[in-house]
Amino acid sequence: EKGGYEHFMLKEMYEQPKAITDTFSPRIKDGKIVIDELNMTDEEIKAINKIMIVACGSAYHAGVTSKYVFEGLSRIPVEVDVASEFRYRNPILEEGTLVVVISQSGETADTLAALRESKARGAKVLGIVNVVGSSIAREADNVMYTWAGPEIAVATTKAYSAQLISLYLLAMKFAYVKGEIDDTVLSDMLEDLKSLPAQVEMLLNNKQKIQRFANRYLAARDIFFIGRGIDYAISMEGSLKLKEISYIHSEAYAAGELKHGTISLVEEGTLVASVLTQKELYKKMISNMVEVRTRGAFVMAVTMEGNTEVERAADYVIYIPETNKYFTNSLAIIPLQLFGYYVSVGRGCDVDKPRNLAKSVTVE
Ligand code: M6R
């Protein structure tokens, strides 16, 4: 059942190119994005004045990434909240707010409760769900399925990747309908989207290099992940992947926040994984990397091909191929998933079933 792979997690990481393709291909027709499941006319899309995204764990991280994509492309303001907070905070849902709940299992108790709360307040709820016929899929007003197939490993990989794709499609669709992007931009973006599966494949095939690197950190006490903008969202997911399966303490920080406290934790040899895929933020990130390195950190960087300037501030660099600036998460997450996986394997942890965790969290 593991198809020759040592763990479900590795198998599922390798299924990402297919999960990505299966999620976008049925929704691209004649060079346009068609999301029938949305059940919204162009007029209704134009009337959306706020998007409220609610989810837990990695699905929440996909939501955080999409905030940058929705706002950047469609200029619709987005709020993202973890479901357990949202449901008890007496959320303000006004006319024109679209609630988007994201869940792999479709059974997460807090996310389901958030959906019910939103509906009770009269909001329209779109579910982005992987398990067909699950509770969230049944109760949401509309469902956009992520076609990742069954996911077994507790640490999500392919469902997360498929969530990102669904969110990109929605953001592009909204932006196009609102006239924020034209045909040329859309078709360029769709080209980049179609290149992602092969690019992901290529990054996965780098696994031995990442394994050798991961083996140096099996005894680490703390690992930090830093980034700005979308890269901060990637850092959050990279950090969760590592900690949930390796039991090494890790944190993600918006790089600009380091000076406000966290940098005092950096010691000689502390690994700081820095994500810098956003051109306009390269310089700022490089100065943050220099700051931690001056304090003894070992700096690993995940950046775009060609950004060799980073080598002056990093001890170890992983390059990812060129893509649209809104899609970088889909590539940058791959080496971080592999890193978490190999640290877990190297430490002899139960990779697919980490202690204290369940695949779907059906109690609050
Ligand atoms: O099934 P869901 O997507 O609603 O699950 C949400 C989280 O429980 C889940 O993403 C969790 O954080 C994963 N273990 C992360 O790998």
GROMACS .gro file of C-alpha atoms and ligand atoms in nm:
model
  380
    1GLU     CA    1   0.000   0.000   0.000
    2LYS     CA    2   0.300   0.228   0.048
    3GLY     CA    3   0.390   0.154  -0.312
    4GLY     CA    4   0.753   0.079  -0.235
    5TYR     CA    5   0.805   0.392  -0.028
    6GLU     CA    6   0.932   0.365   0.327
    7HIS     CA    7   0.655   0.582   0.466
    8PHE     CA    8   0.318   0.715   0.358
    9MET     CA    9   0.452   1.065   0.405
   10LEU     CA   10   0.724   1.009   0.144
   11LYS     CA   11   0.476   0.845  -0.092
   12GLU     CA   12   0.236   1.135  -0.049
   13MET     CA   13   0.509   1.392  -0.104
   14TYR     CA   14   0.579   1.215  -0.433
   15GLU     CA   15   0.211   1.230  -0.522
   16GLN     CA   16   0.217   1.609  -0.510
   17PRO     CA   17   0.276   1.667  -0.882
   18LYS     CA   18  -0.035   1.460  -0.955
   19ALA     CA   19  -0.240   1.622  -0.678
   20ILE     CA   20  -0.152   1.963  -0.819
   21THR     CA   21  -0.240   1.865  -1.177
   22ASP     CA   22  -0.564   1.694  -1.076
   23THR     CA   23  -0.670   2.001  -0.881
   24PHE     CA   24  -0.610   2.260  -1.153
   25SER     CA   25  -0.671   2.077  -1.478
   26PRO     CA   26  -1.049   2.027  -1.453
   27ARG     CA   27  -1.084   2.398  -1.375
   28ILE     CA   28  -0.901   2.542  -1.674
   29LYS     CA   29  -1.105   2.551  -1.994
   30ASP     CA   30  -0.998   2.731  -2.310
   31GLY     CA   31  -0.750   2.942  -2.121
   32LYS     CA   32  -1.006   3.056  -1.862
   33ILE     CA   33  -1.067   2.949  -1.504
   34VAL     CA   34  -1.401   2.777  -1.465
   35ILE     CA   35  -1.506   2.681  -1.114
   36ASP     CA   36  -1.860   2.552  -1.155
   37GLU     CA   37  -1.879   2.442  -0.792
   38LEU     CA   38  -1.855   2.804  -0.685
   39ASN     CA   39  -2.209   2.860  -0.804
   40MET     CA   40  -2.152   3.232  -0.823
   41THR     CA   41  -2.230   3.468  -1.106
   42ASP     CA   42  -1.977   3.732  -1.203
   43GLU     CA   43  -2.204   3.989  -1.039
   44GLU     CA   44  -2.197   3.795  -0.714
   45ILE     CA   45  -1.819   3.767  -0.730
   46LYS     CA   46  -1.790   4.142  -0.786
   47ALA     CA   47  -2.006   4.196  -0.477
   48ILE     CA   48  -1.760   4.016  -0.245
   49ASN     CA   49  -1.607   4.284  -0.026
   50LYS     CA   50  -1.430   4.064   0.227
   51ILE     CA   51  -1.302   3.708   0.245
   52MET     CA   52  -1.287   3.538   0.583
   53ILE     CA   53  -1.070   3.224   0.578
   54VAL     CA   54  -1.104   2.977   0.863
   55ALA     CA   55  -0.908   2.654   0.916
   56CYS     CA   56  -0.670   2.467   1.148
   57GLY     CA   57  -0.306   2.361   1.127
   58SER     CA   58  -0.163   2.331   0.779
   59ALA     CA   59  -0.495   2.424   0.621
   60TYR     CA   60  -0.468   2.750   0.817
   61HIS     CA   61  -0.118   2.800   0.674
   62ALA     CA   62  -0.255   2.751   0.322
   63GLY     CA   63  -0.509   3.018   0.417
   64VAL     CA   64  -0.238   3.257   0.537
   65THR     CA   65  -0.053   3.214   0.207
   66SER     CA   66  -0.370   3.284   0.015
   67LYS     CA   67  -0.428   3.611   0.198
   68TYR     CA   68  -0.126   3.750   0.013
   69VAL     CA   69  -0.248   3.602  -0.315
   70PHE     CA   70  -0.609   3.719  -0.286
   71GLU     CA   71  -0.517   4.066  -0.170
   72GLY     CA   72  -0.232   4.106  -0.416
   73LEU     CA   73  -0.430   3.989  -0.718
   74SER     CA   74  -0.793   4.070  -0.650
   75ARG     CA   75  -0.758   4.355  -0.398
   76ILE     CA   76  -1.032   4.199  -0.184
   77PRO     CA   77  -0.943   4.230   0.186
   78VAL     CA   78  -0.884   3.895   0.355
   79GLU     CA   79  -0.890   3.793   0.717
   80VAL     CA   80  -0.751   3.453   0.820
   81ASP     CA   81  -0.828   3.292   1.152
   82VAL     CA   82  -0.777   2.958   1.322
   83ALA     CA   83  -1.115   2.793   1.362
   84SER     CA   84  -1.089   2.747   1.739
   85GLU     CA   85  -1.047   3.124   1.780
   86PHE     CA   86  -1.296   3.231   1.518
   87ARG     CA   87  -1.585   3.029   1.656
   88TYR     CA   88  -1.572   3.192   1.999
   89ARG     CA   89  -1.490   3.549   1.910
   90ASN     CA   90  -1.830   3.667   1.801
   91PRO     CA   91  -1.704   3.725   1.447
   92ILE     CA   92  -1.832   4.017   1.243
   93LEU     CA   93  -1.973   3.883   0.919
   94GLU     CA   94  -2.134   4.149   0.707
   95GLU     CA   95  -2.319   4.147   0.380
   96GLY     CA   96  -2.066   4.071   0.107
   97THR     CA   97  -1.836   3.857   0.323
   98LEU     CA   98  -1.747   3.520   0.176
   99VAL     CA   99  -1.638   3.264   0.433
  100VAL     CA  100  -1.392   3.004   0.307
  101VAL     CA  101  -1.326   2.702   0.530
  102ILE     CA  102  -1.034   2.477   0.439
  103SER     CA  103  -1.000   2.118   0.556
  104GLN     CA  104  -0.836   1.803   0.427
  105SER     CA  105  -1.050   1.562   0.629
  106GLY     CA  106  -1.367   1.768   0.624
  107GLU     CA  107  -1.422   1.648   0.981
  108THR     CA  108  -1.218   1.887   1.194
  109ALA     CA  109  -1.447   1.978   1.484
  110ASP     CA  110  -1.348   2.344   1.518
  111THR     CA  111  -1.362   2.407   1.144
  112LEU     CA  112  -1.703   2.245   1.122
  113ALA     CA  113  -1.825   2.454   1.415
  114ALA     CA  114  -1.688   2.768   1.247
  115LEU     CA  115  -1.879   2.678   0.932
  116ARG     CA  116  -2.201   2.634   1.130
  117GLU     CA  117  -2.145   2.960   1.316
  118SER     CA  118  -2.094   3.143   0.986
  119LYS     CA  119  -2.405   2.996   0.831
  120ALA     CA  120  -2.610   3.079   1.138
  121ARG     CA  121  -2.498   3.441   1.093
  122GLY     CA  122  -2.619   3.436   0.736
  123ALA     CA  123  -2.283   3.419   0.558
  124LYS     CA  124  -2.222   3.216   0.247
  125VAL     CA  125  -1.965   2.940   0.311
  126LEU     CA  126  -1.736   2.784   0.055
  127GLY     CA  127  -1.557   2.466   0.163
  128ILE     CA  128  -1.220   2.363   0.022
  129VAL     CA  129  -1.220   1.999   0.117
  130ASN     CA  130  -1.031   1.683   0.023
  131VAL     CA  131  -1.256   1.405   0.152
  132VAL     CA  132  -1.563   1.369  -0.069
  133GLY     CA  133  -1.888   1.354   0.123
  134SER     CA  134  -1.730   1.456   0.457
  135SER     CA  135  -1.925   1.668   0.709
  136ILE     CA  136  -1.778   1.999   0.594
  137ALA     CA  137  -1.839   1.905   0.230
  138ARG     CA  138  -2.201   1.826   0.310
  139GLU     CA  139  -2.273   2.134   0.517
  140ALA     CA  140  -2.095   2.406   0.320
  141ASP     CA  141  -2.306   2.603   0.072
  142ASN     CA  142  -2.059   2.513  -0.201
  143VAL     CA  143  -1.760   2.279  -0.213
  144MET     CA  144  -1.446   2.303  -0.417
  145TYR     CA  145  -1.268   1.969  -0.385
  146THR     CA  146  -0.893   1.935  -0.370
  147TRP     CA  147  -0.822   1.627  -0.577
  148ALA     CA  148  -0.527   1.500  -0.374
  149GLY     CA  149  -0.667   1.150  -0.313
  150PRO     CA  150  -0.661   0.976   0.026
  151GLU     CA  151  -0.394   1.105   0.262
  152ILE     CA  152  -0.277   0.868   0.536
  153ALA     CA  153   0.028   1.030   0.699
  154VAL     CA  154  -0.067   1.258   0.987
  155ALA     CA  155   0.164   1.526   0.850
  156THR     CA  156  -0.017   1.665   0.549
  157THR     CA  157   0.175   1.725   0.229
  158LYS     CA  158  -0.022   1.660  -0.087
  159ALA     CA  159  -0.353   1.787   0.051
  160TYR     CA  160  -0.179   2.109   0.158
  161SER     CA  161  -0.030   2.146  -0.190
  162ALA     CA  162  -0.371   2.091  -0.348
  163GLN     CA  163  -0.527   2.348  -0.112
  164LEU     CA  164  -0.276   2.606  -0.231
  165ILE     CA  165  -0.371   2.535  -0.593
  166SER     CA  166  -0.744   2.571  -0.522
  167LEU     CA  167  -0.681   2.901  -0.349
  168TYR     CA  168  -0.464   3.030  -0.635
  169LEU     CA  169  -0.740   2.941  -0.881
  170LEU     CA  170  -1.002   3.121  -0.675
  171ALA     CA  171  -0.784   3.429  -0.634
  172MET     CA  172  -0.708   3.442  -1.008
  173LYS     CA  173  -1.074   3.392  -1.090
  174PHE     CA  174  -1.186   3.674  -0.859
  175ALA     CA  175  -0.911   3.904  -0.987
  176TYR     CA  176  -1.005   3.836  -1.347
  177VAL     CA  177  -1.377   3.887  -1.294
  178LYS     CA  178  -1.307   4.212  -1.111
  179GLY     CA  179  -1.085   4.329  -1.395
  180GLU     CA  180  -0.776   4.345  -1.174
  181ILE     CA  181  -0.584   4.114  -1.411
  182ASP     CA  182  -0.621   4.093  -1.787
  183ASP     CA  183  -0.597   3.805  -2.034
  184THR     CA  184  -0.221   3.835  -2.074
  185VAL     CA  185  -0.153   3.821  -1.702
  186LEU     CA  186  -0.397   3.535  -1.660
  187SER     CA  187  -0.246   3.330  -1.940
  188ASP     CA  188   0.107   3.388  -1.808
  189MET     CA  189  -0.006   3.277  -1.465
  190LEU     CA  190  -0.175   2.967  -1.603
  191GLU     CA  191   0.149   2.878  -1.784
  192ASP     CA  192   0.337   2.905  -1.457
  193LEU     CA  193   0.071   2.700  -1.283
  194LYS     CA  194   0.107   2.425  -1.541
  195SER     CA  195   0.482   2.416  -1.487
  196LEU     CA  196   0.450   2.354  -1.114
  197PRO     CA  197   0.410   1.973  -1.123
  198ALA     CA  198   0.736   1.917  -1.311
  199GLN     CA  199   0.914   2.172  -1.092
  200VAL     CA  200   0.790   1.998  -0.776
  201GLU     CA  201   0.909   1.668  -0.917
  202MET     CA  202   1.252   1.810  -0.977
  203LEU     CA  203   1.274   1.944  -0.621
  204LEU     CA  204   1.165   1.609  -0.480
  205ASN     CA  205   1.443   1.440  -0.669
  206ASN     CA  206   1.690   1.644  -0.468
  207LYS     CA  207   1.602   1.443  -0.165
  208GLN     CA  208   1.942   1.290  -0.100
  209LYS     CA  209   2.104   1.628  -0.070
  210ILE     CA  210   1.840   1.738   0.182
  211GLN     CA  211   1.875   1.411   0.373
  212ARG     CA  212   2.249   1.467   0.414
  213PHE     CA  213   2.179   1.816   0.540
  214ALA     CA  214   1.900   1.701   0.773
  215ASN     CA  215   2.131   1.443   0.929
  216ARG     CA  216   2.342   1.725   1.068
  217TYR     CA  217   2.048   1.851   1.275
  218LEU     CA  218   1.918   1.538   1.442
  219ALA     CA  219   2.024   1.663   1.784
  220ALA     CA  220   1.914   2.024   1.742
  221ARG     CA  221   1.728   2.179   2.033
  222ASP     CA  222   1.561   2.467   1.853
  223ILE     CA  223   1.520   2.551   1.487
  224PHE     CA  224   1.386   2.881   1.359
  225PHE     CA  225   1.215   2.955   1.030
  226ILE     CA  226   1.200   3.311   0.906
  227GLY     CA  227   1.045   3.486   0.610
  228ARG     CA  228   0.854   3.795   0.503
  229GLY     CA  229   0.519   3.813   0.326
  230ILE     CA  230   0.431   3.486   0.155
  231ASP     CA  231   0.763   3.351   0.276
  232TYR     CA  232   0.647   3.398   0.634
  233ALA     CA  233   0.348   3.176   0.555
  234ILE     CA  234   0.583   2.912   0.406
  235SER     CA  235   0.798   2.936   0.719
  236MET     CA  236   0.495   2.859   0.937
  237GLU     CA  237   0.421   2.544   0.742
  238GLY     CA  238   0.789   2.438   0.728
  239SER     CA  239   0.813   2.478   1.104
  240LEU     CA  240   0.496   2.277   1.172
  241LYS     CA  241   0.612   1.995   0.942
  242LEU     CA  242   0.940   1.968   1.128
  243LYS     CA  243   0.807   1.989   1.480
  244GLU     CA  244   0.509   1.757   1.448
  245ILE     CA  245   0.710   1.462   1.321
  246SER     CA  246   1.059   1.517   1.468
  247TYR     CA  247   0.964   1.658   1.811
  248ILE     CA  248   1.229   1.925   1.777
  249HIS     CA  249   1.113   2.262   1.899
  250SER     CA  250   1.076   2.504   1.612
  251GLU     CA  251   0.915   2.840   1.552
  252ALA     CA  252   0.835   3.052   1.253
  253TYR     CA  253   0.882   3.426   1.270
  254ALA     CA  254   0.813   3.715   1.045
  255ALA     CA  255   1.177   3.810   0.991
  256GLY     CA  256   1.119   4.171   1.089
  257GLU     CA  257   0.995   4.059   1.431
  258LEU     CA  258   1.322   3.890   1.528
  259LYS     CA  259   1.463   4.203   1.687
  260HIS     CA  260   1.158   4.231   1.907
  261GLY     CA  261   1.252   3.935   2.121
  262THR     CA  262   1.329   3.612   1.941
  263ILE     CA  263   1.682   3.694   1.835
  264SER     CA  264   1.789   3.651   2.196
  265LEU     CA  265   1.735   3.276   2.152
  266VAL     CA  266   1.990   3.249   1.873
  267GLU     CA  267   2.309   3.079   1.988
  268GLU     CA  268   2.624   2.944   1.829
  269GLY     CA  269   2.511   2.681   1.576
  270THR     CA  270   2.132   2.741   1.597
  271LEU     CA  271   1.979   2.659   1.260
  272VAL     CA  272   1.781   2.943   1.106
  273ALA     CA  273   1.598   2.837   0.791
  274SER     CA  274   1.532   3.150   0.587
  275VAL     CA  275   1.285   3.163   0.304
  276LEU     CA  276   1.328   3.439   0.048
  277THR     CA  277   1.135   3.402  -0.273
  278GLN     CA  278   0.997   3.755  -0.301
  279LYS     CA  279   1.225   3.985  -0.501
  280GLU     CA  280   1.107   4.305  -0.340
  281LEU     CA  281   1.196   4.161   0.002
  282TYR     CA  282   1.534   4.000  -0.079
  283LYS     CA  283   1.743   4.281   0.061
  284LYS     CA  284   1.546   4.302   0.384
  285MET     CA  285   1.573   3.928   0.432
  286ILE     CA  286   1.945   3.927   0.367
  287SER     CA  287   1.997   4.181   0.643
  288ASN     CA  288   1.796   3.965   0.884
  289MET     CA  289   2.008   3.666   0.787
  290VAL     CA  290   2.327   3.861   0.848
  291GLU     CA  291   2.192   3.962   1.191
  292VAL     CA  292   2.135   3.605   1.305
  293ARG     CA  293   2.456   3.481   1.150
  294THR     CA  294   2.656   3.745   1.337
  295ARG     CA  295   2.514   3.589   1.653
  296GLY     CA  296   2.638   3.244   1.558
  297ALA     CA  297   2.341   3.103   1.366
  298PHE     CA  298   2.391   2.855   1.087
  299VAL     CA  299   2.181   3.001   0.807
  300MET     CA  300   2.004   2.786   0.554
  301ALA     CA  301   1.826   2.968   0.272
  302VAL     CA  302   1.553   2.869   0.030
  303THR     CA  303   1.551   3.113  -0.257
  304MET     CA  304   1.491   3.155  -0.629
  305GLU     CA  305   1.743   3.042  -0.885
  306GLY     CA  306   1.968   3.328  -0.980
  307ASN     CA  307   1.956   3.503  -0.644
  308THR     CA  308   2.318   3.419  -0.577
  309GLU     CA  309   2.357   3.734  -0.368
  310VAL     CA  310   2.212   3.528  -0.086
  311GLU     CA  311   2.532   3.327  -0.068
  312ARG     CA  312   2.703   3.604   0.121
  313ALA     CA  313   2.453   3.570   0.405
  314ALA     CA  314   2.383   3.195   0.407
  315ASP     CA  315   2.583   2.884   0.488
  316TYR     CA  316   2.366   2.650   0.285
  317VAL     CA  317   2.140   2.744  -0.007
  318ILE     CA  318   1.857   2.555  -0.176
  319TYR     CA  319   1.746   2.705  -0.506
  320ILE     CA  320   1.395   2.674  -0.640
  321PRO     CA  321   1.305   2.737  -1.006
  322GLU     CA  322   1.139   3.054  -1.135
  323THR     CA  323   0.763   3.080  -1.104
  324ASN     CA  324   0.502   3.349  -1.055
  325LYS     CA  325   0.567   3.533  -0.728
  326TYR     CA  326   0.232   3.418  -0.591
  327PHE     CA  327   0.308   3.049  -0.649
  328THR     CA  328   0.644   3.021  -0.475
  329ASN     CA  329   0.499   2.847  -0.171
  330SER     CA  330   0.422   2.542  -0.385
  331LEU     CA  331   0.793   2.504  -0.460
  332ALA     CA  332   0.962   2.634  -0.145
  333ILE     CA  333   0.763   2.399   0.076
  334ILE     CA  334   0.910   2.090  -0.092
  335PRO     CA  335   1.262   2.110   0.053
  336LEU     CA  336   1.112   2.203   0.390
  337GLN     CA  337   0.883   1.897   0.385
  338LEU     CA  338   1.183   1.681   0.294
  339PHE     CA  339   1.388   1.839   0.570
  340GLY     CA  340   1.121   1.764   0.834
  341TYR     CA  341   1.079   1.414   0.698
  342TYR     CA  342   1.448   1.326   0.706
  343VAL     CA  343   1.504   1.475   1.052
  344SER     CA  344   1.217   1.256   1.173
  345VAL     CA  345   1.356   0.947   0.997
  346GLY     CA  346   1.706   1.014   1.129
  347ARG     CA  347   1.579   1.046   1.485
  348GLY     CA  348   1.388   0.718   1.454
  349CYS     CA  349   1.048   0.879   1.511
  350ASP     CA  350   0.719   0.730   1.400
  351VAL     CA  351   0.699   0.944   1.086
  352ASP     CA  352   0.347   0.862   0.974
  353LYS     CA  353   0.190   0.850   1.319
  354PRO     CA  354   0.361   1.101   1.544
  355ARG     CA  355   0.288   1.079   1.916
  356ASN     CA  356  -0.018   1.259   2.055
  357LEU     CA  357  -0.159   1.342   1.712
  358ALA     CA  358  -0.456   1.216   1.511
  359LYS     CA  359  -0.510   1.249   1.137
  360SER     CA  360  -0.841   1.418   1.188
  361VAL     CA  361  -0.918   1.615   1.499
  362THR     CA  362  -1.285   1.549   1.559
  363VAL     CA  363  -1.291   1.681   1.915
  364GLU     CA  364  -1.229   2.044   2.000
  365M6R     O1  365  -0.830   1.778   0.816
  365M6R     P1  366  -0.791   1.921   0.834
  365M6R     O2  367  -0.728   1.981   0.714
  365M6R     O3  368  -0.907   2.006   0.882
  365M6R     O4  369  -0.685   1.920   0.949
  365M6R     C1  370  -0.630   2.039   1.000
  365M6R     C2  371  -0.509   2.011   1.085
  365M6R     O5  372  -0.543   1.924   1.190
  365M6R     C3  373  -0.393   1.951   1.005
  365M6R     O6  374  -0.356   2.031   0.898
  365M6R     C4  375  -0.272   1.928   1.095
  365M6R     O7  376  -0.218   2.050   1.136
  365M6R     C5  377  -0.168   1.841   1.024
  365M6R     N1  378  -0.119   1.740   1.114
  365M6R     C6  379  -0.051   1.918   0.975
  365M6R     O8  380   0.040   1.837   0.908
   0.00000   0.00000   0.00000
